[in-house]
Coordinates of C-alpha atoms and ligand atoms in Angstrom, one line a residue:
X1184 CA -21.4 -18.0 -19.5
X1185 CA -23.3 -15.9 -17.0
X1186 CA -21.0 -13.9 -14.7
X1187 CA -22.3 -11.9 -11.9
X1188 CA -19.1 -10.3 -10.8
X1189 CA -15.8 -9.8 -12.7
X1190 CA -13.0 -9.1 -10.2
X1191 CA -9.9 -7.4 -11.6
X1192 CA -6.8 -8.6 -9.8
X1193 CA -5.8 -11.8 -7.9
X1194 CA -3.9 -10.2 -5.0
X1195 CA -5.1 -10.4 -1.5
X1196 CA -8.1 -8.3 -2.4
X1197 CA -9.2 -10.3 -5.4
X1198 CA -8.7 -13.6 -3.7
X1199 CA -10.9 -12.8 -0.8
X1200 CA -13.5 -11.1 -3.0
X1201 CA -13.8 -14.3 -5.1
X1202 CA -14.2 -16.5 -2.0
X1203 CA -16.7 -14.2 -0.3
X1204 CA -18.9 -13.5 -3.4
X1205 CA -19.0 -17.1 -4.3
X1206 CA -20.1 -17.9 -0.7
X1207 CA -23.2 -15.8 -1.2
X1208 CA -24.1 -17.6 -4.4
X1209 CA -22.7 -15.2 -7.0
X1210 CA -20.9 -16.4 -10.1
X1211 CA -17.6 -14.6 -9.8
X1212 CA -14.5 -14.7 -12.0
X1213 CA -11.1 -13.1 -11.5
X1214 CA -9.0 -11.7 -14.3
X1215 CA -5.3 -11.2 -13.5
X1216 CA -2.7 -9.8 -15.7
X1217 CA 0.2 -11.6 -14.0
X1218 CA 1.0 -15.3 -14.4
X1219 CA 0.3 -15.9 -10.7
X1220 CA -1.9 -14.9 -7.8
X1221 CA -0.3 -12.7 -5.1
X1222 CA -0.5 -9.2 -6.5
X1223 CA 2.1 -7.0 -4.8
X1224 CA 3.8 -10.0 -3.4
X1225 CA 4.2 -11.5 -6.8
X1226 CA 5.6 -8.3 -8.3
X1227 CA 7.9 -6.9 -5.6
X1228 CA 10.8 -9.3 -5.3
X1229 CA 13.8 -7.1 -4.7
X1230 CA 16.3 -8.1 -2.0
X1231 CA 14.8 -7.6 1.5
X1232 CA 11.2 -7.2 0.3
X1233 CA 8.9 -7.9 3.3
X1234 CA 5.8 -6.6 4.9
X1235 CA 6.0 -3.7 7.3
X1236 CA 3.2 -4.8 9.6
X1237 CA 3.6 -7.9 11.7
X1238 CA 2.3 -11.0 9.9
X1239 CA 0.1 -12.1 12.8
X1240 CA -1.8 -8.9 12.0
X1241 CA -1.2 -8.6 8.2
X1242 CA -3.1 -11.8 7.3
X1243 CA -6.7 -12.9 6.7
X1244 CA -9.1 -13.2 9.6
X1245 CA -12.1 -14.5 7.7
X1246 CA -11.5 -18.2 8.3
X1247 CA -10.6 -19.5 11.8
X1248 CA -9.0 -22.8 10.7
X1249 CA -6.8 -20.8 8.2
X1250 CA -5.6 -18.3 10.8
X1251 CA -5.0 -21.1 13.3
X1252 CA -3.1 -23.5 11.0
X1253 CA -1.0 -21.0 9.0
X1254 CA 2.4 -20.5 10.7
X1255 CA 4.5 -17.4 9.9
X1256 CA 8.2 -18.1 10.3
X1257 CA 9.1 -14.5 11.1
X1258 CA 7.6 -11.4 12.8
X1259 CA 7.5 -9.7 9.4
X1260 CA 7.1 -12.2 6.6
X1261 CA 9.4 -11.9 3.6
X1262 CA 8.0 -11.7 0.1
X1263 CA 8.5 -15.4 -0.7
X1264 CA 6.5 -16.4 2.4
X1265 CA 3.7 -14.0 1.6
X1266 CA 3.5 -15.3 -1.9
X1267 CA 3.3 -18.9 -0.5
X1268 CA 0.5 -17.7 1.7
X1269 CA -1.4 -16.2 -1.3
X1270 CA -1.0 -19.5 -3.1
X1271 CA -2.0 -21.5 -0.1
X1272 CA -5.2 -19.5 0.2
X1273 CA -5.9 -19.9 -3.5
X1274 CA -5.6 -23.7 -3.2
X1275 CA -7.3 -24.1 0.2
X1276 CA -10.4 -22.3 -0.9
X1277 CA -10.4 -23.8 -4.4
X1278 CA -10.1 -20.4 -6.0
X1279 CA -8.0 -21.3 -9.0
X1280 CA -10.8 -22.7 -11.1
X1281 CA -12.3 -19.2 -11.3
X1282 CA -9.1 -17.2 -11.9
X1283 CA -7.8 -16.4 -15.4
X1284 CA -4.1 -15.6 -15.2
X1285 CA -2.1 -13.8 -17.9
X1286 CA -5.3 -11.9 -18.7
X1287 CA -5.1 -8.2 -18.6
X1288 CA -8.2 -6.1 -18.6
X1289 CA -7.8 -3.5 -21.3
X1290 CA -11.3 -2.1 -21.5
X1291 CA -14.4 -2.0 -19.4
X1292 CA -17.5 -0.1 -20.6
X1293 CA -20.8 0.2 -18.9
X1294 CA -23.6 -0.6 -21.3
X1295 CA -26.6 1.5 -20.3
X1296 CA -29.1 -0.5 -22.4
X1297 CA -28.4 -3.8 -20.7
X1298 CA -27.0 -2.5 -17.4
X1299 CA -24.1 -4.8 -17.9
X1300 CA -20.3 -4.2 -17.9
X1301 CA -18.6 -5.2 -21.2
X1302 CA -15.0 -6.1 -20.6
X1303 CA -12.3 -6.8 -23.1
X1304 CA -9.0 -8.5 -22.2
X1305 CA -5.6 -8.4 -23.9
X1306 CA -6.1 -11.8 -25.4
X1307 CA -9.1 -10.5 -27.4
X1308 CA -11.7 -12.2 -25.2
X1309 CA -14.9 -10.3 -24.2
X1310 CA -16.9 -10.7 -21.0
X1311 CA -20.2 -9.4 -19.7
X1312 CA -20.9 -9.0 -16.0
X1313 CA -23.4 -7.2 -13.8
X1314 CA -20.8 -6.0 -11.4
X1315 CA -17.1 -5.2 -11.4
X1316 CA -14.8 -5.2 -8.4
X1317 CA -11.5 -3.6 -9.1
X1318 CA -8.9 -5.2 -6.8
X1319 CA -6.0 -3.7 -8.6
X1320 CA -4.0 -2.6 -5.6
X1321 CA -3.2 1.0 -4.7
X1322 CA 0.5 0.5 -5.4
X1323 CA 0.7 -1.6 -8.5
X1324 CA 1.6 0.8 -11.3
X1325 CA 5.4 1.4 -11.0
X1326 CA 6.7 4.9 -11.5
X1327 CA 9.6 5.2 -13.8
X1328 CA 10.6 8.8 -13.9
X1329 CA 11.2 10.1 -17.4
X1330 CA 15.0 10.7 -17.0
X1331 CA 16.5 11.9 -20.2
X1332 CA 18.9 9.3 -21.6
X1333 CA 17.5 6.4 -19.5
X1334 CA 17.4 4.1 -22.6
X1335 CA 21.1 4.9 -23.3
X1336 CA 22.3 3.3 -20.0
X1337 CA 24.6 0.4 -20.9
X1338 CA 23.9 -1.9 -18.0
X1339 CA 20.8 -3.3 -16.4
X1340 CA 18.0 -1.0 -15.3
X1341 CA 15.9 -2.6 -12.6
X1342 CA 12.7 -1.4 -11.0
X1343 CA 11.9 -2.5 -7.4
X1344 CA 8.4 -3.5 -8.6
X1345 CA 9.5 -5.3 -11.7
X1346 CA 12.3 -7.4 -10.4
X1347 CA 13.7 -10.3 -12.4
X1348 CA 12.4 -13.6 -11.0
X1349 CA 15.7 -15.3 -11.3
X1350 CA 17.2 -12.7 -8.9
X1351 CA 20.2 -10.4 -9.4
X1352 CA 23.7 -11.0 -8.2
X1353 CA 25.2 -7.7 -7.3
X1354 CA 28.6 -9.3 -6.6
X1355 CA 31.4 -7.1 -7.9
X1356 CA 29.1 -4.5 -9.4
X1357 CA 29.0 -0.7 -9.1
X1358 CA 25.3 -0.2 -8.2
X1359 CA 23.2 3.0 -8.1
X1360 CA 19.9 3.1 -6.3
X1361 CA 17.6 6.1 -7.0
X1362 CA 15.1 6.6 -4.2
X1363 CA 15.0 6.3 -0.4
X1364 CA 11.4 5.2 0.2
X1365 CA 10.4 1.8 1.9
X1366 CA 11.6 -0.3 -1.1
X1367 CA 15.0 1.4 -1.2
X1368 CA 15.4 1.3 2.6
X1369 CA 14.7 -2.5 2.6
X1370 CA 17.0 -3.3 -0.3
X1371 CA 20.0 -0.9 0.3
X1372 CA 21.6 -2.9 3.2
X1373 CA 21.4 -6.1 1.3
X1374 CA 22.7 -4.7 -2.0
X1375 CA 25.6 -3.2 0.0
X1376 CA 26.5 -6.6 1.3
X1377 CA 27.3 -7.8 -2.3
X1378 CA 28.1 -4.7 -4.4
X1379 CA 31.6 -3.4 -5.0
X1380 CA 30.3 0.1 -4.6
X1381 CA 26.8 1.4 -3.9
X1382 CA 25.7 5.0 -4.6
X1383 CA 22.3 6.1 -3.3
X1384 CA 20.6 9.1 -4.9
X1385 CA 18.4 10.7 -2.3
X1386 CA 15.8 13.3 -3.1
X1387 CA 14.2 13.3 0.4
X1388 CA 15.7 11.7 3.5
X1389 CA 13.6 9.0 5.0
X1390 CA 12.5 8.2 8.5
X1391 CA 13.2 4.6 9.2
X1392 CA 12.5 2.7 12.4
X1393 CA 14.1 -0.7 13.1
X1394 CA 11.8 -3.7 12.4
X1395 CA 13.5 -5.9 15.0
X1396 CA 12.6 -8.7 12.8
X1397 CA 13.4 -12.3 13.7
X1398 CA 11.7 -15.7 14.2
X1399 CA 8.2 -15.4 15.4
X1400 CA 8.1 -15.9 19.2
X1401 CA 6.1 -19.2 19.7
X1402 CA 4.7 -17.9 23.0
X1403 CA 3.3 -14.8 21.4
X1404 CA 1.9 -16.8 18.6
X1405 CA 0.2 -19.2 21.0
X1406 CA -1.2 -16.4 23.1
X1407 CA -2.7 -14.6 20.1
X1408 CA -4.0 -17.8 18.6
X1409 CA -5.7 -18.7 21.9
X1410 CA -8.2 -15.9 21.1
X1411 CA -7.4 -14.9 17.5
X1412 CA -11.0 -13.7 16.9
X1413 CA -10.8 -11.4 19.9
X1414 CA -7.4 -10.1 18.9
X1415 CA -8.7 -9.3 15.4
X1416 CA -11.8 -7.6 16.8
X1417 CA -9.6 -5.5 19.1
X1418 CA -7.4 -4.6 16.2
X1419 CA -10.4 -3.5 14.2
X1420 CA -11.1 -0.9 16.8
X1421 CA -7.5 0.5 16.4
X1422 CA -6.9 3.6 14.2
X1423 CA -4.7 1.6 11.9
X1424 CA -6.5 -1.7 12.2
X1425 CA -3.5 -3.2 14.0
X1426 CA -1.4 -2.7 17.2
X1427 CA -4.0 -3.4 19.8
X1428 CA -1.4 -4.8 22.2
X1429 CA 0.1 -1.4 22.7
X1430 CA -2.1 1.5 23.8
X1431 CA -0.8 5.1 23.3
X1432 CA 0.2 7.1 26.4
X1433 CA -2.9 8.5 28.1
X1434 CA -1.6 12.1 27.8
X1435 CA -0.8 14.2 24.8
X1436 CA 2.9 14.3 23.9
X1437 CA 3.7 17.8 25.2
X1438 CA 1.9 17.3 28.4
X1439 CA 4.4 14.8 29.8
X1440 CA 7.9 15.6 30.9
X1441 CA 10.8 15.5 28.5
X1442 CA 12.2 12.5 30.3
X1443 CA 8.9 10.6 30.1
X1444 CA 8.5 11.5 26.4
X1445 CA 12.0 10.2 25.7
X1446 CA 11.4 7.0 27.7
X1447 CA 8.1 6.4 25.8
X1448 CA 9.8 6.9 22.4
X1449 CA 12.7 4.7 23.4
X1450 CA 10.5 1.9 24.5
X1451 CA 8.7 2.0 21.1
X1452 CA 12.1 2.2 19.3
X1453 CA 13.1 -1.0 21.1
X1454 CA 9.8 -2.7 20.2
X1455 CA 10.3 -1.6 16.6
X1456 CA 8.2 -0.9 13.5
X1457 CA 5.2 1.4 13.4
X1458 CA 4.7 1.2 17.2
X1459 CA 6.8 4.5 17.4
X1460 CA 4.0 6.4 15.7
X1461 CA 1.5 5.1 18.3
X1462 CA 3.6 6.1 21.3
X1463 CA 1.3 9.1 21.7
X1464 CA -2.1 9.6 20.2
X1465 CA -1.4 13.1 18.7
X1466 CA 1.8 12.4 16.7
X1467 CA 0.1 12.8 13.4
X1468 CA -2.2 15.6 14.4
X1469 CA -0.2 18.0 16.5
X1470 CA 2.8 19.8 15.0
X1471 CA 4.8 20.1 18.2
X1472 CA 4.1 16.5 19.1
X1473 CA 5.2 15.4 15.7
X1474 CA 8.4 17.5 16.0
X1475 CA 9.3 15.8 19.3
X1476 CA 8.9 12.3 17.7
X1477 CA 10.8 13.4 14.6
X1478 CA 13.7 14.9 16.7
X1479 CA 13.9 11.6 18.6
X1480 CA 14.5 9.7 15.3
X1481 CA 17.0 12.3 14.1
X1482 CA 18.8 11.7 17.4
X1483 CA 19.0 8.0 16.6
X1484 CA 20.3 8.7 13.1
X1485 CA 23.1 10.9 14.6
X1486 CA 23.9 8.1 17.0
X1487 CA 24.1 5.5 14.3
X1488 CA 25.9 7.3 11.4
X1489 CA 29.5 8.0 12.5
X1490 CA 30.2 10.9 10.1
X1491 CA 28.3 13.9 11.5
X1492 CA 27.9 15.7 8.2
X1493 CA 26.6 12.5 6.5
X1494 CA 24.2 11.9 9.5
X1495 CA 22.8 15.4 9.0
X1496 CA 22.1 14.7 5.3
X1497 CA 20.3 11.6 6.3
X1498 CA 18.1 13.5 8.8
X1499 CA 14.6 14.1 7.4
X1500 CA 13.1 17.5 7.9
X1501 CA 9.5 16.9 7.0
X1502 CA 7.0 15.7 9.6
X1503 CA 7.4 12.1 10.7
X1504 CA 4.7 9.8 9.4
X1505 CA 3.8 12.3 6.7
X1506 CA 5.3 9.9 4.2
X1507 CA 4.8 6.3 5.1
X1508 CA 7.3 5.4 7.8
X1509 CA 10.0 3.0 6.6
X1510 CA 10.6 -0.1 8.7
X1511 CA 14.2 -1.2 8.3
X1512 CA 17.0 -3.5 9.2
X1513 CA 20.4 -1.8 9.3
X1514 CA 19.5 1.0 6.9
X1515 CA 21.3 4.0 8.5
X1516 CA 24.3 1.8 9.6
X1517 CA 24.9 0.9 5.9
X1518 CA 26.1 4.4 5.3
X1519 CA 29.0 3.8 7.7
X1520 CA 30.4 1.4 5.1
X1521 CA 33.3 2.9 3.1
X1522 CA 32.0 1.6 -0.3
X1523 CA 28.5 3.3 0.2
X1524 CA 28.0 6.9 -1.0
X1525 CA 25.1 9.1 -0.5
X1526 CA 24.4 11.7 -3.2
X1527 CA 21.7 14.4 -2.6
X1528 CA 19.5 15.1 -5.6
X1529 CA 16.9 17.1 -3.8
X1530 CA 18.3 20.6 -4.6
X1531 CA 20.0 19.5 -7.8
X1532 CA 17.8 17.0 -9.6
X1533 CA 19.0 14.2 -11.8
X1534 CA 19.6 15.8 -15.1
X1535 CA 20.1 12.8 -17.3
X1536 CA 21.3 9.2 -17.4
X1537 CA 24.4 8.5 -19.4
X1538 CA 25.6 5.1 -20.7
X1539 CA 27.8 4.7 -17.6
X1540 CA 26.1 6.7 -14.9
X1541 CA 24.0 9.8 -14.3
X1542 CA 24.5 13.5 -14.2
X1543 CA 23.3 15.5 -11.2
X1544 CA 24.5 18.9 -9.9
X1545 CA 26.6 19.2 -13.1
X1546 CA 28.7 16.1 -12.1
X1547 CA 28.7 12.6 -13.6
X1548 CA 28.4 9.7 -11.1
X1549 CA 29.5 6.4 -12.6
X1550 CA 28.0 2.9 -12.0
X1551 CA 27.2 -0.2 -14.1
X1552 CA 23.8 -1.3 -12.6
X1553 CA 20.9 1.1 -12.0
X1554 CA 18.1 0.3 -9.6
X1555 CA 15.0 2.5 -9.6
X1556 CA 13.3 2.4 -6.2
X1557 CA 11.1 5.3 -7.4
X1558 CA 7.7 4.1 -6.2
X1559 CA 4.3 4.0 -7.8
X1560 CA 1.6 6.1 -9.5
X1561 CA -0.5 5.4 -6.4
X1562 CA -4.3 4.8 -6.2
X1563 CA -5.4 6.2 -9.5
X1564 CA -2.6 4.8 -11.8
X1565 CA -3.9 1.3 -12.1
X1566 CA -7.5 2.4 -13.0
X1567 CA -6.7 5.3 -15.3
X1568 CA -4.6 3.0 -17.4
X1569 CA -7.6 0.8 -18.2
X1570 CA -10.1 2.1 -20.8
X1571 CA -12.8 2.2 -18.1
X1572 CA -15.9 4.1 -19.0
X1573 CA -19.1 4.7 -17.1
X1574 CA -22.4 6.2 -18.1
X1575 CA -22.3 8.3 -21.3
X1576 CA -19.0 6.7 -22.2
X1577 CA -17.2 8.9 -19.6
X1578 CA -13.6 7.6 -19.1
X1579 CA -12.4 7.3 -15.5
X1580 CA -9.3 9.3 -16.5
X1581 CA -11.5 12.3 -17.4
X1582 CA -13.7 11.9 -14.3
X1583 CA -10.5 11.9 -12.2
X1584 CA -8.7 14.6 -14.1
X1585 CA -8.6 16.9 -11.0
X1586 CA -8.5 14.1 -8.4
X1587 CA -10.2 10.8 -7.7
X1588 CA -13.8 11.6 -6.9
X1589 CA -15.5 8.8 -5.0
X1590 CA -18.0 7.9 -2.3
X1591 CA -16.8 5.9 0.7
X1592 CA -13.7 5.0 -1.3
X1593 CA -15.8 2.3 -2.8
X1594 CA -17.9 3.8 -5.5
X1595 CA -17.8 6.5 -8.2
X1596 CA -20.8 8.5 -9.4
X1597 CA -21.6 7.6 -13.1
X1598 CA -20.0 4.1 -12.7
X1599 CA -22.9 1.9 -11.7
X1600 CA -22.2 -1.5 -10.2
X1601 CA -18.5 -0.9 -9.9
X1602 CA -16.8 -1.2 -6.6
X1603 CA -13.1 -0.3 -6.0
X1604 CA -11.2 -2.0 -3.2
X1605 CA -8.7 -0.2 -1.0
X1606 CA -8.5 2.8 -3.3
X1607 CA -8.7 6.6 -2.8
X1608 CA -11.2 7.8 -0.3
X1609 CA -10.8 4.8 2.0
X1610 CA -8.4 4.3 4.9
X1611 CA -6.6 1.5 3.2
X1612 CA -3.2 3.2 3.0
X1613 CA -3.2 3.9 6.8
X1614 CA -4.6 0.5 7.7
X1615 CA -3.3 -3.1 7.7
X1616 CA -4.5 -3.6 4.2
X1617 CA -5.9 -7.1 4.6
X1618 CA -8.2 -5.8 7.4
X1619 CA -9.3 -3.0 5.0
X1620 CA -9.9 -5.6 2.2
X1621 CA -12.0 -7.8 4.4
X1622 CA -14.2 -4.8 5.5
X1623 CA -14.6 -3.6 1.9
X1624 CA -15.4 -7.0 0.5
X1625 CA -17.9 -7.9 3.2
X1626 CA -19.6 -4.5 2.6
X1627 CA -19.8 -5.1 -1.1
X1628 CA -21.2 -8.6 -0.6
X1629 CA -23.9 -7.2 1.6
X1630 CA -24.6 -4.4 -0.8
X1631 CA -25.1 -6.7 -3.8
X1632 CA -27.3 -9.0 -1.7
X1633 CA -29.4 -6.0 -0.7
X1634 CA -29.7 -4.8 -4.2
X1635 CA -30.7 -8.2 -5.5
X1636 CA -33.3 -8.6 -2.8
X1637 CA -34.7 -5.2 -3.7
X1638 CA -35.2 -6.3 -7.3
X1639 CA -33.2 -3.4 -8.7
X1640 CA -30.5 -3.7 -11.2
X1641 CA -28.0 -1.0 -10.5
X1642 CA -26.5 1.0 -7.6
X1643 CA -24.2 4.0 -7.9
X1644 CA -23.0 6.8 -5.8
X1645 CA -24.9 10.1 -6.2
X1646 CA -22.8 13.0 -7.3
X1647 CA -23.9 14.9 -4.2
X1648 CA -22.7 12.2 -1.8
X1649 CA -19.5 11.9 -3.8
X1650 CA -18.8 15.6 -3.5
X1651 CA -19.4 15.6 0.2
X1652 CA -17.2 12.6 0.7
X1653 CA -14.3 14.1 -1.1
X1654 CA -14.7 17.3 1.0
X1655 CA -14.7 15.2 4.1
X1656 CA -11.5 13.3 3.0
X1657 CA -9.8 16.7 2.5
X1658 CA -11.2 18.1 5.8
X1659 CA -9.8 15.2 7.8
X1660 CA -6.4 15.5 6.1
X1661 CA -6.2 19.1 7.0
X1662 CA -6.3 18.2 10.7
X1663 CA -3.2 16.1 10.3
X1664 CA 0.5 16.5 9.2
X1665 CA -0.2 14.5 6.0
X1666 CA -0.6 17.5 3.6
X1667 CA 2.8 18.9 4.7
X1668 CA 5.2 16.9 2.5
X1669 CA 5.3 15.5 -1.0
X1670 CA 4.0 11.9 -0.6
X1671 CA 2.3 9.4 -2.8
X1672 CA -0.8 10.0 -0.7
X1673 CA -0.9 13.3 -2.4
X1674 CA 0.1 12.2 -5.8
X1675 CA 3.1 14.6 -5.4
X1676 CA 5.6 12.0 -6.5
X1677 CA 4.2 12.0 -10.1
X1678 CA 5.0 15.0 -12.2
X1679 CA 1.7 16.6 -13.5
X1680 CA -0.6 14.6 -11.2
X1681 CA -3.1 16.8 -9.4
X1682 CA -2.0 17.4 -5.8
X1683 CA -5.0 16.0 -4.0
X1684 CA -5.0 14.1 -0.7
X1685 CA -6.3 10.7 -1.7
X1686 CA -6.7 8.4 1.3
X1687 CA -8.9 9.0 4.3
X1688 CA -7.1 9.7 7.5
X1689 CA -10.0 9.3 9.9
X1690 CA -8.8 6.0 11.3
X1691 CA -10.3 2.6 10.4
X1692 CA -13.0 2.3 13.1
X1693 CA -14.6 5.7 12.2
X1694 CA -14.5 4.7 8.5
X1695 CA -15.9 1.2 9.0
X1696 CA -18.7 2.6 11.2
X1697 CA -19.6 5.1 8.6
X1698 CA -19.8 2.4 5.9
X1699 CA -22.0 0.3 8.2
X1700 CA -24.2 3.3 8.9
X1701 CA -24.7 3.9 5.2
X1702 CA -25.7 0.3 4.7
X1703 CA -28.1 0.4 7.7
X1704 CA -29.7 3.5 6.2
X1705 CA -30.6 1.7 3.0
X1706 CA -27.4 2.7 1.2
X1707 CA -27.8 6.4 1.8
X1708 CA -26.0 8.5 -0.8
X1709 CA -26.4 5.8 -3.4
X1710 CA -28.9 5.8 -6.3
X1711 CA -30.6 2.5 -7.4
X1712 CA -32.5 1.7 -10.5
Ligands
NA7_889 P1 8.1 5.6 -2.4 O1 7.8 5.5 -1.0 O2 7.2 6.4 -3.2 O3 9.6 6.0 -2.6 C1 10.1 6.4 -3.9 C2 11.4 7.1 -3.7 O4 11.9 7.4 -5.0 C3 11.3 8.3 -2.9 O5 12.5 8.4 -2.1 C4 11.3 9.4 -4.0 O6 11.7 10.6 -3.5 C5 12.2 8.8 -5.0 N1 12.0 9.4 -6.3 C6 10.9 9.3 -7.1 N2 11.1 10.0 -8.2 C7 12.3 10.5 -8.2 C8 13.1 11.3 -9.1 N3 12.6 11.7 -10.2 N4 14.3 11.6 -8.7 C9 14.8 11.2 -7.5 N5 14.2 10.4 -6.6 C10 12.9 10.1 -7.0 O7 8.0 4.1 -3.1 P2 8.5 2.7 -2.4 O8 8.4 1.7 -3.5 O9 9.7 2.9 -1.7 O10 7.4 2.5 -1.4 C11 6.0 2.5 -1.7 C12 5.2 1.9 -0.6 O11 5.3 0.5 -0.7 C13 5.5 2.2 0.8 O12 5.1 3.4 1.2 C14 5.0 1.1 1.5 O13 3.6 1.2 1.7 C15 5.2 -0.1 0.6 P3 10.7 11.7 -2.8 O14 10.5 11.1 -1.4 O15 9.5 11.7 -3.6 O16 11.4 13.0 -2.8

């Protein structure tokens, strides 16, 4: 069977890539390891799992009837609703006939003689394709820290990203949660509702802003749908690809009075979600501005948590937004409950897991159910786990040994005809990811169309363009607060991973404009043969 494009992954990226590439006449096929479409929203099913960007903005824009007819029940859709949406899209656009589920890509080698990718999947099948689009998701390889004794734990060990599909009843259990990132912040209040006791092991305190979730306001939905295309276009000119209804204050944070600053933060706190980080335009680039916003949130924590000493332990000290902001429902308030305990493991790391608990700071903490909300090997993890080799048989794991070299976040020198969606070097992690996906896929479709029209067989990033791009990604990061904490953006959550800032913090419009300019200039920085 002739295949033009093999797409790896059937999450939101893979689904749109299949639809779009088909629409330009290419024969495309999706290989998906899971037994379902949906990607992240198939895998992450812990209690409280929901999107942290409002659903009217975290959704596809490519099809007007789809965006008009789909109705979100809540401001922030829950995981089951997002999974229904992915399934609806797969059915609506007749995608399933070209999706192979339960099919994990184990190997992908570029064959220089034929200029084809040769792919092998875990069922022993082999495939050949001119192009590969990796739509594997930046957060799809769960991180399970190598705690000594983990296997000896007598009760269930659950990971937020590998949750049992039948659900877990925490009723009457003594539960431990390790981690206080977005996943933990979403699940902790709900686990506390059911568990007999809940112990949270915190390495770094988290900033969480109330989601103010609830049923979607029908008036707002109608207003946006009256000009959905215009709303999407305005969002695409926003730094993060969403939030166009709320402009930041016209002045920098420190140029307004303390009262006005407070009022501005308070207004955003009441609106909820990421809007707080957009109150002023300089929150992520000016240390004093950032400190003001961070102190505002610390004030809120002190107001919510009744025990002042406990409140202090929950107050983060790193810059706000440096790690992805958590969007919560009742997170800090949960610590007011008498059966919920916070244990700091920042200064005294977890030493080992025992059959009935764990040891940290020389003390054993007992529990019968262990939840790891310990995040992901972000960006590079999903690709370096595939035996993926470019020219000269070079493995991607070797190419990326010191950090993920790439050009435009889309291409890697020495890996012809391979495009990576929403990976390192792009703004994906700072953007409403579906907006990022659509921009990437449309760019790839144009690029393949251009290549075919030119009569050439392969396109790949030049080593020079790649080096300059990575320099640019680092330069942009240095102008921000992002390098000043240990986040998954930096790979700092994975022991031994090179500490390199991976996503591009330029803002979505500047990035999309740059991609468009590269295309207009005949794919400048790329080599074709
Ligand atoms: P995150 O945000 O990476 O959070 C993982 C949490 O687990 C975080 O609090 C980590 O502490 C903690 N962690 C990781 N390893 C350890 C060890 N060894 N000991 C103690 N604590 C540990 O992952 P999430 O799943 O919550 O969210 C990922 C993204 O998904 C999120 O940003 C949204 O985009 C959706 P640390 O902060 O590293 O000190």
